[in-house]
Amino acid sequence: MEQLPIACPAHRSPDATGTDAFHAAYRQAMAQHAVFVAIESEKRQVWTVKADTLTVGSGHAIDDAVNEAVRAAITRLLQSREVE
C-alpha cells in the first residue's frame, strides 16, 4: 500500500466486503507494515471504525492525532454521502 493523501479518495480504498476480501486487504496491510483501518456496519445502523496496529509490527505507537484524523475522515465521508 502506498501513502495516501488526506482525504483518501474512495476509489483508492480497498473494498473489504466479505471474508475473502477482508483477509486479502488485511494481508496486504501486513505485507506493507501499514496500520489496517476498517469501517464496518451492523445492519447499516451502527458504524464502527477500527484501527489494527498489529499489522505494523511491535513497537509501533499511535499518536492522538490519528484519532482526530480518523474522526475528520469519517466526517468527510458522511458529508459527501459516501457512507450513511
mmCIF file with all atom_site columns, C-alpha atoms in Angstrom, residues 2-84:
data_model
loop_
_atom_site.group_PDB
_atom_site.id
_atom_site.type_symbol
_atom_site.label_atom_id
_atom_site.label_alt_id
_atom_site.label_comp_id
_atom_site.label_asym_id
_atom_site.label_entity_id
_atom_site.label_seq_id
_atom_site.pdbx_PDB_ins_code
_atom_site.Cartn_x
_atom_site.Cartn_y
_atom_site.Cartn_z
_atom_site.occupancy
_atom_site.B_iso_or_equiv
_atom_site.pdbx_formal_charge
_atom_site.auth_seq_id
_atom_site.auth_comp_id
_atom_site.auth_asym_id
_atom_site.auth_atom_id
_atom_site.pdbx_PDB_model_num
ATOM 1  C CA . GLU A 1 2  ? 1.259   3.433   -0.836 1.00 0.00 ? 2  GLU A CA 1
ATOM 2  C CA . GLN A 1 3  ? 0.849   6.507   1.323  1.00 0.00 ? 3  GLN A CA 1
ATOM 3  C CA . LEU A 1 4  ? -2.444  8.172   0.523  1.00 0.00 ? 4  LEU A CA 1
ATOM 4  C CA . PRO A 1 5  ? -3.262  11.864  0.543  1.00 0.00 ? 5  PRO A CA 1
ATOM 5  C CA . ILE A 1 6  ? -5.657  13.213  3.135  1.00 0.00 ? 6  ILE A CA 1
ATOM 6  C CA . ALA A 1 7  ? -8.535  12.911  2.418  1.00 0.00 ? 7  ALA A CA 1
ATOM 7  C CA . CYS A 1 8  ? -8.128  9.469   0.910  1.00 0.00 ? 8  CYS A CA 1
ATOM 8  C CA . PRO A 1 9  ? -10.188 9.165   -2.273 1.00 0.00 ? 9  PRO A CA 1
ATOM 9  C CA . ALA A 1 10 ? -12.774 6.393   -2.052 1.00 0.00 ? 10 ALA A CA 1
ATOM 10 C CA . HIS A 1 11 ? -11.527 4.694   -5.227 1.00 0.00 ? 11 HIS A CA 1
ATOM 11 C CA . ARG A 1 12 ? -8.097  4.216   -3.562 1.00 0.00 ? 12 ARG A CA 1
ATOM 12 C CA . SER A 1 13 ? -9.550  2.349   -0.573 1.00 0.00 ? 13 SER A CA 1
ATOM 13 C CA . PRO A 1 14 ? -9.975  -1.408  -0.957 1.00 0.00 ? 14 PRO A CA 1
ATOM 14 C CA . ASP A 1 15 ? -13.475 -2.818  -0.593 1.00 0.00 ? 15 ASP A CA 1
ATOM 15 C CA . ALA A 1 16 ? -13.093 -5.452  2.113  1.00 0.00 ? 16 ALA A CA 1
ATOM 16 C CA . THR A 1 17 ? -16.702 -6.622  1.931  1.00 0.00 ? 17 THR A CA 1
ATOM 17 C CA . GLY A 1 18 ? -16.863 -10.343 2.589  1.00 0.00 ? 18 GLY A CA 1
ATOM 18 C CA . THR A 1 19 ? -14.446 -12.668 4.310  1.00 0.00 ? 19 THR A CA 1
ATOM 19 C CA . ASP A 1 20 ? -12.082 -13.243 1.373  1.00 0.00 ? 20 ASP A CA 1
ATOM 20 C CA . ALA A 1 21 ? -11.786 -9.540  0.532  1.00 0.00 ? 21 ALA A CA 1
ATOM 21 C CA . PHE A 1 22 ? -11.280 -8.641  4.196  1.00 0.00 ? 22 PHE A CA 1
ATOM 22 C CA . HIS A 1 23 ? -8.469  -11.176 4.585  1.00 0.00 ? 23 HIS A CA 1
ATOM 23 C CA . ALA A 1 24 ? -6.840  -10.014 1.338  1.00 0.00 ? 24 ALA A CA 1
ATOM 24 C CA . ALA A 1 25 ? -6.866  -6.367  2.469  1.00 0.00 ? 25 ALA A CA 1
ATOM 25 C CA . TYR A 1 26 ? -5.558  -7.344  5.914  1.00 0.00 ? 26 TYR A CA 1
ATOM 26 C CA . ARG A 1 27 ? -2.734  -9.429  4.395  1.00 0.00 ? 27 ARG A CA 1
ATOM 27 C CA . GLN A 1 28 ? -1.831  -6.504  2.141  1.00 0.00 ? 28 GLN A CA 1
ATOM 28 C CA . ALA A 1 29 ? -1.601  -4.196  5.175  1.00 0.00 ? 29 ALA A CA 1
ATOM 29 C CA . MET A 1 30 ? 0.626   -6.732  6.931  1.00 0.00 ? 30 MET A CA 1
ATOM 30 C CA . ALA A 1 31 ? 2.888   -7.058  3.894  1.00 0.00 ? 31 ALA A CA 1
ATOM 31 C CA . GLN A 1 32 ? 3.277   -3.277  3.733  1.00 0.00 ? 32 GLN A CA 1
ATOM 32 C CA . HIS A 1 33 ? 3.616   -2.820  7.532  1.00 0.00 ? 33 HIS A CA 1
ATOM 33 C CA . ALA A 1 34 ? 0.668   -0.406  7.419  1.00 0.00 ? 34 ALA A CA 1
ATOM 34 C CA . VAL A 1 35 ? -1.992  0.238   10.048 1.00 0.00 ? 35 VAL A CA 1
ATOM 35 C CA . PHE A 1 36 ? -5.168  -1.546  8.961  1.00 0.00 ? 36 PHE A CA 1
ATOM 36 C CA . VAL A 1 37 ? -8.218  0.694   9.285  1.00 0.00 ? 37 VAL A CA 1
ATOM 37 C CA . ALA A 1 38 ? -11.691 -0.651  8.608  1.00 0.00 ? 38 ALA A CA 1
ATOM 38 C CA . ILE A 1 39 ? -15.150 0.867   8.672  1.00 0.00 ? 39 ILE A CA 1
ATOM 39 C CA . GLU A 1 40 ? -17.807 -1.713  9.362  1.00 0.00 ? 40 GLU A CA 1
ATOM 40 C CA . SER A 1 41 ? -21.526 -1.615  9.827  1.00 0.00 ? 41 SER A CA 1
ATOM 41 C CA . GLU A 1 42 ? -24.013 -3.784  11.567 1.00 0.00 ? 42 GLU A CA 1
ATOM 42 C CA . LYS A 1 43 ? -27.267 -3.856  9.613  1.00 0.00 ? 43 LYS A CA 1
ATOM 43 C CA . ARG A 1 44 ? -26.337 -0.382  8.261  1.00 0.00 ? 44 ARG A CA 1
ATOM 44 C CA . GLN A 1 45 ? -27.475 1.147   11.546 1.00 0.00 ? 45 GLN A CA 1
ATOM 45 C CA . VAL A 1 46 ? -24.288 1.248   13.609 1.00 0.00 ? 46 VAL A CA 1
ATOM 46 C CA . TRP A 1 47 ? -20.954 2.178   12.039 1.00 0.00 ? 47 TRP A CA 1
ATOM 47 C CA . THR A 1 48 ? -17.648 1.370   13.724 1.00 0.00 ? 48 THR A CA 1
ATOM 48 C CA . VAL A 1 49 ? -14.126 2.398   12.740 1.00 0.00 ? 49 VAL A CA 1
ATOM 49 C CA . LYS A 1 50 ? -11.351 0.086   13.878 1.00 0.00 ? 50 LYS A CA 1
ATOM 50 C CA . ALA A 1 51 ? -7.607  0.549   13.575 1.00 0.00 ? 51 ALA A CA 1
ATOM 51 C CA . ASP A 1 52 ? -5.385  -2.501  13.943 1.00 0.00 ? 52 ASP A CA 1
ATOM 52 C CA . THR A 1 53 ? -1.705  -1.794  14.596 1.00 0.00 ? 53 THR A CA 1
ATOM 53 C CA . LEU A 1 54 ? -0.734  -5.483  14.774 1.00 0.00 ? 54 LEU A CA 1
ATOM 54 C CA . THR A 1 55 ? -0.171  -5.278  11.014 1.00 0.00 ? 55 THR A CA 1
ATOM 55 C CA . VAL A 1 56 ? 2.657   -2.796  11.575 1.00 0.00 ? 56 VAL A CA 1
ATOM 56 C CA . GLY A 1 57 ? 4.698   -4.898  13.967 1.00 0.00 ? 57 GLY A CA 1
ATOM 57 C CA . SER A 1 58 ? 5.862   -4.477  17.532 1.00 0.00 ? 58 SER A CA 1
ATOM 58 C CA . GLY A 1 59 ? 6.966   -1.144  18.897 1.00 0.00 ? 59 GLY A CA 1
ATOM 59 C CA . HIS A 1 60 ? 4.579   0.953   16.823 1.00 0.00 ? 60 HIS A CA 1
ATOM 60 C CA . ALA A 1 61 ? 2.825   3.770   18.691 1.00 0.00 ? 61 ALA A CA 1
ATOM 61 C CA . ILE A 1 62 ? -0.290  5.607   17.551 1.00 0.00 ? 62 ILE A CA 1
ATOM 62 C CA . ASP A 1 63 ? -0.393  9.317   18.206 1.00 0.00 ? 63 ASP A CA 1
ATOM 63 C CA . ASP A 1 64 ? -3.562  11.080  19.399 1.00 0.00 ? 64 ASP A CA 1
ATOM 64 C CA . ALA A 1 65 ? -3.550  12.871  16.051 1.00 0.00 ? 65 ALA A CA 1
ATOM 65 C CA . VAL A 1 66 ? -4.612  9.584   14.458 1.00 0.00 ? 66 VAL A CA 1
ATOM 66 C CA . ASN A 1 67 ? -7.916  9.714   16.352 1.00 0.00 ? 67 ASN A CA 1
ATOM 67 C CA . GLU A 1 68 ? -8.522  13.217  15.070 1.00 0.00 ? 68 GLU A CA 1
ATOM 68 C CA . ALA A 1 69 ? -7.611  12.222  11.504 1.00 0.00 ? 69 ALA A CA 1
ATOM 69 C CA . VAL A 1 70 ? -9.999  9.259   11.589 1.00 0.00 ? 70 VAL A CA 1
ATOM 70 C CA . ARG A 1 71 ? -12.763 11.453  13.015 1.00 0.00 ? 71 ARG A CA 1
ATOM 71 C CA . ALA A 1 72 ? -12.175 14.040  10.275 1.00 0.00 ? 72 ALA A CA 1
ATOM 72 C CA . ALA A 1 73 ? -12.213 11.328  7.580  1.00 0.00 ? 73 ALA A CA 1
ATOM 73 C CA . ILE A 1 74 ? -15.498 9.955   8.889  1.00 0.00 ? 74 ILE A CA 1
ATOM 74 C CA . THR A 1 75 ? -16.990 13.427  8.904  1.00 0.00 ? 75 THR A CA 1
ATOM 75 C CA . ARG A 1 76 ? -15.929 13.956  5.269  1.00 0.00 ? 76 ARG A CA 1
ATOM 76 C CA . LEU A 1 77 ? -17.378 10.570  4.251  1.00 0.00 ? 77 LEU A CA 1
ATOM 77 C CA . LEU A 1 78 ? -20.684 11.442  5.897  1.00 0.00 ? 78 LEU A CA 1
ATOM 78 C CA . GLN A 1 79 ? -20.826 14.936  4.420  1.00 0.00 ? 79 GLN A CA 1
ATOM 79 C CA . SER A 1 80 ? -20.045 13.669  0.915  1.00 0.00 ? 80 SER A CA 1
ATOM 80 C CA . ARG A 1 81 ? -22.661 10.917  1.368  1.00 0.00 ? 81 ARG A CA 1
ATOM 81 C CA . GLU A 1 82 ? -20.126 8.198   0.546  1.00 0.00 ? 82 GLU A CA 1
ATOM 82 C CA . VAL A 1 83 ? -21.371 6.444   3.712  1.00 0.00 ? 83 VAL A CA 1
ATOM 83 C CA . GLU A 1 84 ? -24.648 6.800   5.555  1.00 0.00 ? 84 GLU A CA 1
#
